[in-house]
Amino acid sequence: MSEITTTRLTETMSPSLLRSEIDKRITKIRPSSTPLDQISRMAGARQAGSMKVQYYSVDLRTGTSELSSTVGKRTIPKDESVMISVKDNSFLSESDTIMFPTVKTPAGHPLVGYVTKADNRNVSFTPVNLTPNDDDEYDMDALPSGAPVVRMGRAAGELDVQTPQFVTLPTKKENYCQIFKAQIEESLLQRLSDKEVGWTFSDQEEAAILDMRMCMERSFLFGEKNKITVGPDNKDVMLTGGIWHQAEKDYTYTPDSLSNSAVVSMMRQAFTDSNGSKRKVLIGGSGLIEQINRLELSRVLTGSQHVTKWGVDFDCIVSKFGSLYVIHSEVFDLCGMENHGMIIDPEYISKYSHIPFSAERISFHKQGLRNTEAVVLTEASCLVLRYPKAHMRIVATDK
């Protein structure tokens, strides 16, 4: 190639090469107004080969369940097993050991058993920490319905080579990339008066990008996944599904009654029973943020720390469970959810982009339509949660 490498040539021959620089410029436009889009954009997007994104989400096998029926007090022979019904049998398999935290042995220890059989209906176990009586039998107290059952380590015999397979399969899910667009148009005389070369961020373009990002933020949070047909030409339009509907945990509270203990409970629920990180982000409406600001933080729950990450300024709340980066989101207010919020784990949010953010200049003057020049901003993307239990909705209930 004998041509000189220029920006224009690069955009023609390799249009994706300069997109990272465009993304960097976009993230500087009022990042605190769109924290979710900002975090996903700073983390980078995965290239999607289709408007329909299929992905796998997986959580760790649960470690606890509950008894679905009561097992009465009984005396059992030493070598016999006890059959129980568990609400979720899928988390147990033969050779697991289990513990009943609320059922005590005569020595005051939680009852522990060895699983001898497990299928889709029932589980059988042999108690291991009960002392047999003179007749070589065990006296076992009742196991009430609803009693927690905790899965513990497997126990193999000396000659055992194999063990039941560990099975945890990811769930295949899908989302649609939505084509987001914005267009800025101005007359040719106005265009000629500008001292610009190439693609720049004029005040008008910056305002359009901010508006576009605000609308994308609402779709990324609360959008409903769907594919519709519109217009006389029956064109297909894909709508992306928001992460609010993808999370699998909820924390409910009553407005105007949020206390330190309630926040600690909220953080406990957010940071436990998942495989997430110890630093998460809370984005919420003005009502929720106002109530958090009213808290008198203590030695156990500390605040007043300021953290800047992903170009966004957060207030930080620290507990023994983890750290929350807190920021007000205008989207919750605009969507009538000022008392709601969401705790997200940035490590487990993925952005898929079928069409990376691009700016295309169109000359309607050259096309003979009207004496104007335009810039069309386009991005086709979606957000997905890879570990749904690592994220949690905060829902305000009626008083």
mmCIF file of C-alpha atoms in Angstrom:
data_model
loop_
_atom_site.group_PDB
_atom_site.id
_atom_site.type_symbol
_atom_site.label_atom_id
_atom_site.label_comp_id
_atom_site.label_asym_id
_atom_site.label_seq_id
_atom_site.Cartn_x
_atom_site.Cartn_y
_atom_site.Cartn_z
ATOM 1 C CA MET A 1 0.000 0.000 0.000
ATOM 2 C CA SER A 2 1.537 3.286 -1.095
ATOM 3 C CA GLU A 3 -0.962 5.561 0.627
ATOM 4 C CA ILE A 4 -0.061 7.447 3.794
ATOM 5 C CA THR A 5 -1.780 6.097 6.879
ATOM 6 C CA THR A 6 -4.267 8.699 8.065
ATOM 7 C CA THR A 7 -7.168 8.742 10.455
ATOM 8 C CA ARG A 8 -9.603 8.831 7.542
ATOM 9 C CA LEU A 9 -7.908 5.857 5.889
ATOM 10 C CA THR A 10 -7.881 3.942 9.170
ATOM 11 C CA GLU A 11 -11.595 4.572 9.664
ATOM 12 C CA THR A 12 -12.208 3.276 6.142
ATOM 13 C CA MET A 13 -9.979 0.211 6.237
ATOM 14 C CA SER A 14 -10.314 -0.727 9.915
ATOM 15 C CA PRO A 15 -13.287 1.073 11.469
ATOM 16 C CA SER A 16 -12.976 -0.726 14.821
ATOM 17 C CA LEU A 17 -9.390 0.376 15.460
ATOM 18 C CA LEU A 18 -10.238 3.782 16.850
ATOM 19 C CA ARG A 19 -13.336 2.795 18.784
ATOM 20 C CA SER A 20 -11.486 2.321 22.051
ATOM 21 C CA GLU A 21 -10.454 5.963 21.918
ATOM 22 C CA ILE A 22 -14.065 6.961 21.225
ATOM 23 C CA ASP A 23 -15.179 4.943 24.258
ATOM 24 C CA LYS A 24 -12.606 6.723 26.403
ATOM 25 C CA ARG A 25 -13.990 10.076 25.320
ATOM 26 C CA ILE A 26 -17.573 8.967 25.949
ATOM 27 C CA THR A 27 -16.782 7.900 29.524
ATOM 28 C CA LYS A 28 -15.678 11.460 30.321
ATOM 29 C CA ILE A 29 -19.158 12.857 29.679
ATOM 30 C CA ARG A 30 -20.795 13.155 33.122
ATOM 31 C CA PRO A 31 -19.955 9.599 34.228
ATOM 32 C CA SER A 32 -21.858 9.873 37.528
ATOM 33 C CA SER A 33 -25.150 10.342 35.667
ATOM 34 C CA THR A 34 -24.954 6.862 34.140
ATOM 35 C CA PRO A 35 -23.018 4.678 36.622
ATOM 36 C CA LEU A 36 -24.153 1.344 35.175
ATOM 37 C CA ASP A 37 -23.259 2.247 31.582
ATOM 38 C CA GLN A 38 -20.020 3.796 32.831
ATOM 39 C CA ILE A 39 -18.915 0.666 34.696
ATOM 40 C CA SER A 40 -19.745 -1.628 31.779
ATOM 41 C CA ARG A 41 -18.040 0.664 29.279
ATOM 42 C CA MET A 42 -14.872 0.988 31.357
ATOM 43 C CA ALA A 43 -14.713 -2.786 31.808
ATOM 44 C CA GLY A 44 -14.869 -3.320 28.049
ATOM 45 C CA ALA A 45 -17.423 -5.065 25.885
ATOM 46 C CA ARG A 46 -17.429 -8.502 24.353
ATOM 47 C CA GLN A 47 -17.989 -8.609 20.626
ATOM 48 C CA ALA A 48 -21.312 -10.277 19.777
ATOM 49 C CA GLY A 49 -21.682 -11.892 16.381
ATOM 50 C CA SER A 50 -25.460 -11.536 16.438
ATOM 51 C CA MET A 51 -28.158 -9.289 17.811
ATOM 52 C CA LYS A 52 -29.290 -12.271 19.884
ATOM 53 C CA VAL A 53 -26.799 -12.923 22.672
ATOM 54 C CA GLN A 54 -26.730 -16.367 24.249
ATOM 55 C CA TYR A 55 -24.717 -16.781 27.406
ATOM 56 C CA TYR A 56 -24.365 -19.114 30.350
ATOM 57 C CA SER A 57 -24.875 -18.119 33.961
ATOM 58 C CA VAL A 58 -23.935 -20.389 36.833
ATOM 59 C CA ASP A 59 -24.018 -20.279 40.607
ATOM 60 C CA LEU A 60 -22.296 -22.480 43.116
ATOM 61 C CA ARG A 61 -24.256 -25.453 44.376
ATOM 62 C CA THR A 62 -26.329 -24.392 47.312
ATOM 63 C CA GLY A 63 -25.017 -25.439 50.695
ATOM 64 C CA THR A 64 -28.284 -25.598 52.590
ATOM 65 C CA SER A 65 -31.914 -26.581 52.312
ATOM 66 C CA GLU A 66 -34.808 -27.375 54.668
ATOM 67 C CA LEU A 67 -36.796 -30.415 55.690
ATOM 68 C CA SER A 68 -40.128 -30.494 53.904
ATOM 69 C CA SER A 69 -41.795 -32.790 56.465
ATOM 70 C CA THR A 70 -41.373 -33.720 60.112
ATOM 71 C CA VAL A 71 -39.527 -36.852 61.189
ATOM 72 C CA GLY A 72 -40.810 -37.977 64.581
ATOM 73 C CA LYS A 73 -38.706 -38.895 67.581
ATOM 74 C CA ARG A 74 -37.638 -42.504 67.272
ATOM 75 C CA THR A 75 -35.286 -45.279 68.246
ATOM 76 C CA ILE A 76 -33.382 -46.804 65.351
ATOM 77 C CA PRO A 77 -31.030 -49.786 65.028
ATOM 78 C CA LYS A 78 -27.370 -48.837 64.732
ATOM 79 C CA ASP A 79 -26.952 -49.924 61.109
ATOM 80 C CA GLU A 80 -30.239 -48.516 59.769
ATOM 81 C CA SER A 81 -30.752 -45.194 58.022
ATOM 82 C CA VAL A 82 -33.336 -42.497 58.554
ATOM 83 C CA MET A 83 -35.338 -41.300 55.570
ATOM 84 C CA ILE A 84 -36.045 -37.572 55.301
ATOM 85 C CA SER A 85 -37.692 -35.295 52.733
ATOM 86 C CA VAL A 86 -35.717 -32.213 51.745
ATOM 87 C CA LYS A 87 -37.104 -29.263 49.790
ATOM 88 C CA ASP A 88 -34.122 -29.321 47.419
ATOM 89 C CA ASN A 89 -32.631 -32.796 47.057
ATOM 90 C CA SER A 90 -30.400 -31.796 44.148
ATOM 91 C CA PHE A 91 -27.707 -30.421 46.436
ATOM 92 C CA LEU A 92 -27.118 -33.778 48.168
ATOM 93 C CA SER A 93 -25.568 -37.006 46.928
ATOM 94 C CA GLU A 94 -24.438 -40.283 48.385
ATOM 95 C CA SER A 95 -21.380 -40.071 50.692
ATOM 96 C CA ASP A 96 -22.096 -36.433 51.652
ATOM 97 C CA THR A 97 -22.223 -35.606 55.315
ATOM 98 C CA ILE A 98 -25.000 -33.338 56.542
ATOM 99 C CA MET A 99 -25.649 -31.324 59.659
ATOM 100 C CA PHE A 100 -28.885 -30.218 61.340
ATOM 101 C CA PRO A 101 -27.858 -27.012 63.163
ATOM 102 C CA THR A 102 -31.082 -26.728 65.182
ATOM 103 C CA VAL A 103 -31.288 -30.394 66.229
ATOM 104 C CA LYS A 104 -29.038 -31.170 69.186
ATOM 105 C CA THR A 105 -27.597 -34.451 70.412
ATOM 106 C CA PRO A 106 -27.563 -35.318 74.146
ATOM 107 C CA ALA A 107 -24.036 -33.892 74.236
ATOM 108 C CA GLY A 108 -25.353 -30.552 72.942
ATOM 109 C CA HIS A 109 -23.778 -30.859 69.468
ATOM 110 C CA PRO A 110 -25.690 -30.357 66.221
ATOM 111 C CA LEU A 111 -26.828 -33.663 64.767
ATOM 112 C CA VAL A 112 -24.556 -34.871 61.949
ATOM 113 C CA GLY A 113 -25.369 -37.661 59.503
ATOM 114 C CA TYR A 114 -23.824 -39.594 56.627
ATOM 115 C CA VAL A 115 -25.922 -39.761 53.447
ATOM 116 C CA THR A 116 -26.394 -43.360 52.364
ATOM 117 C CA LYS A 117 -28.873 -42.666 49.572
ATOM 118 C CA ALA A 118 -30.103 -39.595 47.719
ATOM 119 C CA ASP A 119 -32.524 -39.359 44.824
ATOM 120 C CA ASN A 120 -35.059 -36.897 43.476
ATOM 121 C CA ARG A 121 -37.565 -37.693 46.237
ATOM 122 C CA ASN A 122 -35.896 -38.659 49.475
ATOM 123 C CA VAL A 123 -32.604 -38.710 51.303
ATOM 124 C CA SER A 124 -31.485 -41.402 53.728
ATOM 125 C CA PHE A 125 -28.778 -40.799 56.300
ATOM 126 C CA THR A 126 -27.124 -42.543 59.223
ATOM 127 C CA PRO A 127 -26.564 -40.467 62.389
ATOM 128 C CA VAL A 128 -22.871 -40.337 63.258
ATOM 129 C CA ASN A 129 -22.736 -38.512 66.581
ATOM 130 C CA LEU A 130 -25.406 -40.313 68.607
ATOM 131 C CA THR A 131 -24.330 -42.732 71.308
ATOM 132 C CA PRO A 132 -26.026 -46.181 71.072
ATOM 133 C CA ASN A 133 -27.856 -47.552 74.101
ATOM 134 C CA ASP A 134 -27.424 -51.000 75.637
ATOM 135 C CA ASP A 135 -29.458 -52.568 72.840
ATOM 136 C CA ASP A 136 -27.142 -51.023 70.250
ATOM 137 C CA GLU A 137 -29.858 -48.594 69.134
ATOM 138 C CA TYR A 138 -29.955 -44.823 68.719
ATOM 139 C CA ASP A 139 -32.485 -42.519 70.352
ATOM 140 C CA MET A 140 -32.973 -39.613 67.931
ATOM 141 C CA ASP A 141 -35.007 -36.504 68.702
ATOM 142 C CA ALA A 142 -37.645 -35.284 66.264
ATOM 143 C CA LEU A 143 -36.560 -33.419 63.135
ATOM 144 C CA PRO A 144 -39.148 -30.663 62.649
ATOM 145 C CA SER A 145 -40.369 -29.537 59.270
ATOM 146 C CA GLY A 146 -38.445 -26.489 58.120
ATOM 147 C CA ALA A 147 -35.302 -27.441 60.030
ATOM 148 C CA PRO A 148 -32.197 -26.410 58.055
ATOM 149 C CA VAL A 149 -30.028 -29.095 56.469
ATOM 150 C CA VAL A 150 -26.420 -28.133 55.722
ATOM 151 C CA ARG A 151 -24.288 -29.996 53.211
ATOM 152 C CA MET A 152 -20.804 -30.761 54.543
ATOM 153 C CA GLY A 153 -17.764 -32.582 53.191
ATOM 154 C CA ARG A 154 -17.913 -35.953 51.496
ATOM 155 C CA ALA A 155 -16.545 -38.966 53.337
ATOM 156 C CA ALA A 156 -14.970 -41.846 51.412
ATOM 157 C CA GLY A 157 -13.860 -45.270 52.601
ATOM 158 C CA GLU A 158 -10.280 -46.480 52.478
ATOM 159 C CA LEU A 159 -10.868 -48.615 49.392
ATOM 160 C CA ASP A 160 -13.202 -46.220 47.603
ATOM 161 C CA VAL A 161 -11.900 -45.068 44.234
ATOM 162 C CA GLN A 162 -14.928 -43.311 42.850
ATOM 163 C CA THR A 163 -17.508 -40.988 44.266
ATOM 164 C CA PRO A 164 -20.793 -39.590 42.908
ATOM 165 C CA GLN A 165 -20.071 -36.979 40.273
ATOM 166 C CA PHE A 166 -20.107 -33.334 41.178
ATOM 167 C CA VAL A 167 -22.682 -31.796 38.880
ATOM 168 C CA THR A 168 -23.418 -28.115 38.508
ATOM 169 C CA LEU A 169 -24.504 -27.091 35.041
ATOM 170 C CA PRO A 170 -24.658 -23.543 33.745
ATOM 171 C CA THR A 171 -28.022 -22.276 32.622
ATOM 172 C CA LYS A 172 -28.236 -21.065 29.064
ATOM 173 C CA LYS A 173 -29.938 -17.705 28.776
ATOM 174 C CA GLU A 174 -30.288 -15.071 26.125
ATOM 175 C CA ASN A 175 -30.731 -11.374 25.717
ATOM 176 C CA TYR A 176 -31.197 -9.080 22.749
ATOM 177 C CA CYS A 177 -28.873 -6.302 21.735
ATOM 178 C CA GLN A 178 -30.843 -3.126 21.260
ATOM 179 C CA ILE A 179 -29.877 -0.613 18.597
ATOM 180 C CA PHE A 180 -29.525 2.735 20.330
ATOM 181 C CA LYS A 181 -29.326 5.782 18.098
ATOM 182 C CA ALA A 182 -29.093 9.552 18.334
ATOM 183 C CA GLN A 183 -28.882 12.114 15.537
ATOM 184 C CA ILE A 184 -27.545 15.654 15.630
ATOM 185 C CA GLU A 185 -28.277 17.836 12.659
ATOM 186 C CA GLU A 186 -27.369 21.417 11.854
ATOM 187 C CA SER A 187 -27.502 23.668 8.844
ATOM 188 C CA LEU A 188 -24.596 23.912 6.450
ATOM 189 C CA LEU A 189 -23.991 27.558 7.290
ATOM 190 C CA GLN A 190 -23.735 26.685 10.965
ATOM 191 C CA ARG A 191 -21.454 23.775 10.113
ATOM 192 C CA LEU A 192 -19.143 25.964 8.042
ATOM 193 C CA SER A 193 -18.775 28.427 10.893
ATOM 194 C CA ASP A 194 -17.314 25.750 13.182
ATOM 195 C CA LYS A 195 -13.537 25.305 13.394
ATOM 196 C CA GLU A 196 -13.656 21.497 13.542
ATOM 197 C CA VAL A 197 -11.835 18.757 11.722
ATOM 198 C CA GLY A 198 -13.024 15.140 11.741
ATOM 199 C CA TRP A 199 -15.121 13.721 14.567
ATOM 200 C CA THR A 200 -15.092 15.995 17.625
ATOM 201 C CA PHE A 201 -17.218 16.505 20.696
ATOM 202 C CA SER A 202 -19.050 19.751 20.134
ATOM 203 C CA ASP A 203 -21.427 20.980 22.817
ATOM 204 C CA GLN A 204 -24.418 19.757 20.843
ATOM 205 C CA GLU A 205 -22.879 16.331 20.273
ATOM 206 C CA GLU A 206 -21.943 16.024 23.939
ATOM 207 C CA ALA A 207 -25.504 16.803 25.029
ATOM 208 C CA ALA A 208 -26.857 14.232 22.559
ATOM 209 C CA ILE A 209 -24.457 11.556 23.796
ATOM 210 C CA LEU A 210 -25.406 12.244 27.412
ATOM 211 C CA ASP A 211 -29.100 11.966 26.561
ATOM 212 C CA MET A 212 -28.419 8.757 24.637
ATOM 213 C CA ARG A 213 -26.497 7.261 27.580
ATOM 214 C CA MET A 214 -29.237 8.211 30.032
ATOM 215 C CA CYS A 215 -31.800 6.394 27.903
ATOM 216 C CA MET A 216 -29.482 3.400 27.535
ATOM 217 C CA GLU A 217 -29.048 3.328 31.316
ATOM 218 C CA ARG A 218 -32.814 3.020 31.755
ATOM 219 C CA SER A 219 -32.991 0.174 29.243
ATOM 220 C CA PHE A 220 -29.985 -1.598 30.761
ATOM 221 C CA LEU A 221 -31.699 -1.467 34.161
ATOM 222 C CA PHE A 222 -35.404 -1.924 33.519
ATOM 223 C CA GLY A 223 -35.801 -2.866 29.846
ATOM 224 C CA GLU A 224 -38.067 -5.764 28.886
ATOM 225 C CA LYS A 225 -36.554 -8.293 26.484
ATOM 226 C CA ASN A 226 -38.772 -8.656 23.426
ATOM 227 C CA LYS A 227 -38.809 -8.785 19.651
ATOM 228 C CA ILE A 228 -41.588 -6.873 17.960
ATOM 229 C CA THR A 229 -42.675 -6.179 14.387
ATOM 230 C CA VAL A 230 -43.593 -2.602 13.543
ATOM 231 C CA GLY A 231 -44.426 -0.421 10.582
ATOM 232 C CA PRO A 232 -45.914 -1.116 7.153
ATOM 233 C CA ASP A 233 -42.742 -2.950 6.108
ATOM 234 C CA ASN A 234 -42.968 -5.288 9.123
ATOM 235 C CA LYS A 235 -39.472 -4.546 10.346
ATOM 236 C CA ASP A 236 -38.168 -6.378 13.406
ATOM 237 C CA VAL A 237 -37.153 -4.357 16.444
ATOM 238 C CA MET A 238 -35.269 -5.997 19.314
ATOM 239 C CA LEU A 239 -35.551 -4.666 22.840
ATOM 240 C CA THR A 240 -32.964 -5.531 25.461
ATOM 241 C CA GLY A 241 -33.772 -6.989 28.865
ATOM 242 C CA GLY A 242 -32.608 -5.072 31.933
ATOM 243 C CA ILE A 243 -30.453 -6.507 34.703
ATOM 244 C CA TRP A 244 -33.149 -5.641 37.285
ATOM 245 C CA HIS A 245 -35.086 -8.659 36.014
ATOM 246 C CA GLN A 246 -32.002 -10.899 35.867
ATOM 247 C CA ALA A 247 -30.957 -10.712 39.532
ATOM 248 C CA GLU A 248 -32.071 -13.599 41.751
ATOM 249 C CA LYS A 249 -32.029 -12.002 45.202
ATOM 250 C CA ASP A 250 -34.269 -9.403 46.829
ATOM 251 C CA TYR A 251 -33.993 -7.363 49.984
ATOM 252 C CA THR A 252 -37.202 -5.683 51.122
ATOM 253 C CA TYR A 253 -37.538 -2.833 53.585
ATOM 254 C CA THR A 254 -40.120 -0.299 54.698
ATOM 255 C CA PRO A 255 -39.406 3.318 53.716
ATOM 256 C CA ASP A 256 -38.517 5.700 56.582
ATOM 257 C CA SER A 257 -37.525 2.778 58.793
ATOM 258 C CA LEU A 258 -34.044 2.045 57.483
ATOM 259 C CA SER A 259 -31.664 1.615 60.414
ATOM 260 C CA ASN A 260 -28.058 0.617 60.939
ATOM 261 C CA SER A 261 -29.102 -2.928 61.742
ATOM 262 C CA ALA A 262 -31.240 -3.051 58.593
ATOM 263 C CA VAL A 263 -28.283 -1.927 56.455
ATOM 264 C CA VAL A 264 -26.064 -4.564 58.076
ATOM 265 C CA SER A 265 -28.732 -7.180 57.288
ATOM 266 C CA MET A 266 -28.925 -5.885 53.736
ATOM 267 C CA MET A 267 -25.158 -6.169 53.322
ATOM 268 C CA ARG A 268 -25.197 -9.618 54.858
ATOM 269 C CA GLN A 269 -27.713 -10.775 52.272
ATOM 270 C CA ALA A 270 -25.809 -9.067 49.443
ATOM 271 C CA PHE A 271 -22.404 -10.529 50.282
ATOM 272 C CA THR A 272 -23.391 -14.037 51.370
ATOM 273 C CA ASP A 273 -24.885 -17.043 49.587
ATOM 274 C CA SER A 274 -23.061 -16.133 46.389
ATOM 275 C CA ASN A 275 -19.664 -16.397 44.807
ATOM 276 C CA GLY A 276 -19.294 -12.659 44.376
ATOM 277 C CA SER A 277 -16.593 -10.214 45.358
ATOM 278 C CA LYS A 278 -16.271 -8.228 48.572
ATOM 279 C CA ARG A 279 -16.684 -4.883 46.843
ATOM 280 C CA LYS A 280 -20.029 -4.134 45.244
ATOM 281 C CA VAL A 281 -21.912 -1.086 43.976
ATOM 282 C CA LEU A 282 -25.237 0.184 45.283
ATOM 283 C CA ILE A 283 -27.134 2.394 42.871
ATOM 284 C CA GLY A 284 -30.401 3.740 44.196
ATOM 285 C CA GLY A 285 -33.082 6.366 43.975
ATOM 286 C CA SER A 286 -33.066 9.578 45.958
ATOM 287 C CA GLY A 287 -35.403 8.206 48.639
ATOM 288 C CA LEU A 288 -33.150 5.256 49.416
ATOM 289 C CA ILE A 289 -29.971 7.363 49.332
ATOM 290 C CA GLU A 290 -31.592 9.963 51.598
ATOM 291 C CA GLN A 291 -32.396 7.312 54.189
ATOM 292 C CA ILE A 292 -28.866 5.931 54.037
ATOM 293 C CA ASN A 293 -27.506 9.448 54.568
ATOM 294 C CA ARG A 294 -29.593 9.794 57.732
ATOM 295 C CA LEU A 295 -27.888 6.829 59.372
ATOM 296 C CA GLU A 296 -25.532 7.463 62.254
ATOM 297 C CA LEU A 297 -22.772 5.092 61.299
ATOM 298 C CA SER A 298 -20.980 3.251 64.070
ATOM 299 C CA ARG A 299 -17.830 1.288 64.700
ATOM 300 C CA VAL A 300 -19.426 -1.771 63.090
ATOM 301 C CA LEU A 301 -20.765 0.119 60.068
ATOM 302 C CA THR A 302 -18.423 2.855 58.892
ATOM 303 C CA GLY A 303 -18.911 5.463 56.198
ATOM 304 C CA SER A 304 -17.842 8.948 55.074
ATOM 305 C CA GLN A 305 -15.191 7.450 52.811
ATOM 306 C CA HIS A 306 -15.005 8.630 49.213
ATOM 307 C CA VAL A 307 -13.778 6.352 46.441
ATOM 308 C CA THR A 308 -13.272 7.092 42.754
ATOM 309 C CA LYS A 309 -13.506 4.070 40.472
ATOM 310 C CA TRP A 310 -14.423 3.730 36.801
ATOM 311 C CA GLY A 311 -14.343 7.514 36.670
ATOM 312 C CA VAL A 312 -17.269 7.758 39.116
ATOM 313 C CA ASP A 313 -17.178 9.256 42.624
ATOM 314 C CA PHE A 314 -18.750 6.941 45.211
ATOM 315 C CA ASP A 315 -19.421 7.130 48.922
ATOM 316 C CA CYS A 316 -18.263 3.977 50.639
ATOM 317 C CA ILE A 317 -19.990 2.014 53.412
ATOM 318 C CA VAL A 318 -17.870 -0.667 55.057
ATOM 319 C CA SER A 319 -19.069 -3.593 57.153
ATOM 320 C CA LYS A 320 -17.574 -6.912 58.194
ATOM 321 C CA PHE A 321 -19.305 -8.500 55.189
ATOM 322 C CA GLY A 322 -17.827 -6.220 52.528
ATOM 323 C CA SER A 323 -17.733 -2.707 51.093
ATOM 324 C CA LEU A 324 -20.538 -0.944 49.259
ATOM 325 C CA TYR A 325 -19.825 1.849 46.784
ATOM 326 C CA VAL A 326 -22.956 3.990 46.970
ATOM 327 C CA ILE A 327 -24.213 6.435 44.340
ATOM 328 C CA HIS A 328 -27.514 8.095 43.549
ATOM 329 C CA SER A 329 -29.046 7.112 40.220
ATOM 330 C CA GLU A 330 -31.405 9.530 38.490
ATOM 331 C CA VAL A 331 -32.820 6.588 36.536
ATOM 332 C CA PHE A 332 -34.587 5.161 39.597
ATOM 333 C CA ASP A 333 -36.214 8.543 40.244
ATOM 334 C CA LEU A 334 -37.297 8.960 36.624
ATOM 335 C CA CYS A 335 -38.774 5.449 36.591
ATOM 336 C CA GLY A 336 -40.854 6.078 39.738
ATOM 337 C CA MET A 337 -38.614 3.898 41.931
ATOM 338 C CA GLU A 338 -36.993 6.532 44.125
ATOM 339 C CA ASN A 339 -37.088 4.255 47.186
ATOM 340 C CA HIS A 340 -35.651 1.268 45.330
ATOM 341 C CA GLY A 341 -32.093 0.352 44.498
ATOM 342 C CA MET A 342 -29.834 -2.409 43.295
ATOM 343 C CA ILE A 343 -26.571 -3.866 44.510
ATOM 344 C CA ILE A 344 -24.457 -5.055 41.599
ATOM 345 C CA ASP A 345 -21.152 -6.888 41.445
ATOM 346 C CA PRO A 346 -19.115 -5.222 38.679
ATOM 347 C CA GLU A 347 -16.919 -8.311 38.385
ATOM 348 C CA TYR A 348 -19.871 -10.315 37.091
ATOM 349 C CA ILE A 349 -21.549 -7.918 34.681
ATOM 350 C CA SER A 350 -20.830 -8.511 31.006
ATOM 351 C CA LYS A 351 -21.553 -6.129 28.186
ATOM 352 C CA TYR A 352 -22.082 -7.560 24.704
ATOM 353 C CA SER A 353 -21.760 -5.258 21.735
ATOM 354 C CA HIS A 354 -22.913 -6.231 18.254
ATOM 355 C CA ILE A 355 -22.285 -2.728 16.900
ATOM 356 C CA PRO A 356 -19.678 -0.823 18.964
ATOM 357 C CA PHE A 357 -20.338 2.849 19.560
ATOM 358 C CA SER A 358 -19.753 4.698 16.307
ATOM 359 C CA ALA A 359 -20.387 8.116 14.824
ATOM 360 C CA GLU A 360 -21.302 8.454 11.169
ATOM 361 C CA ARG A 361 -21.409 11.768 9.359
ATOM 362 C CA ILE A 362 -24.195 12.219 6.811
ATOM 363 C CA SER A 363 -24.428 15.111 4.350
ATOM 364 C CA PHE A 364 -28.060 15.715 3.455
ATOM 365 C CA HIS A 365 -26.768 18.674 1.407
ATOM 366 C CA LYS A 366 -24.871 16.333 -0.953
ATOM 367 C CA GLN A 367 -27.880 14.025 -1.158
ATOM 368 C CA GLY A 368 -30.019 16.948 -2.276
ATOM 369 C CA LEU A 369 -32.479 16.552 0.596
ATOM 370 C CA ARG A 370 -31.851 19.679 2.676
ATOM 371 C CA ASN A 371 -29.022 22.070 3.421
ATOM 372 C CA THR A 372 -27.810 20.300 6.566
ATOM 373 C CA GLU A 373 -25.081 18.035 7.885
ATOM 374 C CA ALA A 374 -25.742 15.355 10.508
ATOM 375 C CA VAL A 375 -23.968 13.018 12.869
ATOM 376 C CA VAL A 376 -25.671 9.696 13.658
ATOM 377 C CA LEU A 377 -24.535 7.967 16.827
ATOM 378 C CA THR A 378 -25.156 4.223 16.989
ATOM 379 C CA GLU A 379 -24.528 1.355 19.378
ATOM 380 C CA ALA A 380 -26.136 -2.096 19.529
ATOM 381 C CA SER A 381 -25.473 -3.674 22.907
ATOM 382 C CA CYS A 382 -26.882 -5.345 26.010
ATOM 383 C CA LEU A 383 -25.887 -6.181 29.585
ATOM 384 C CA VAL A 384 -26.094 -9.611 31.228
ATOM 385 C CA LEU A 385 -25.457 -10.936 34.735
ATOM 386 C CA ARG A 386 -23.178 -13.966 34.747
ATOM 387 C CA TYR A 387 -23.793 -14.822 38.422
ATOM 388 C CA PRO A 388 -27.370 -13.750 39.173
ATOM 389 C CA LYS A 389 -27.044 -14.450 42.925
ATOM 390 C CA ALA A 390 -24.119 -12.035 43.177
ATOM 391 C CA HIS A 391 -26.547 -9.145 42.535
ATOM 392 C CA MET A 392 -29.550 -8.051 44.585
ATOM 393 C CA ARG A 393 -32.590 -5.851 44.174
ATOM 394 C CA ILE A 394 -33.502 -3.501 47.030
ATOM 395 C CA VAL A 395 -37.290 -3.203 47.066
ATOM 396 C CA ALA A 396 -39.301 -0.766 49.181
ATOM 397 C CA THR A 397 -42.562 -2.193 50.462
ATOM 398 C CA ASP A 398 -45.726 -0.403 51.540
ATOM 399 C CA LYS A 399 -45.874 0.742 55.136
#
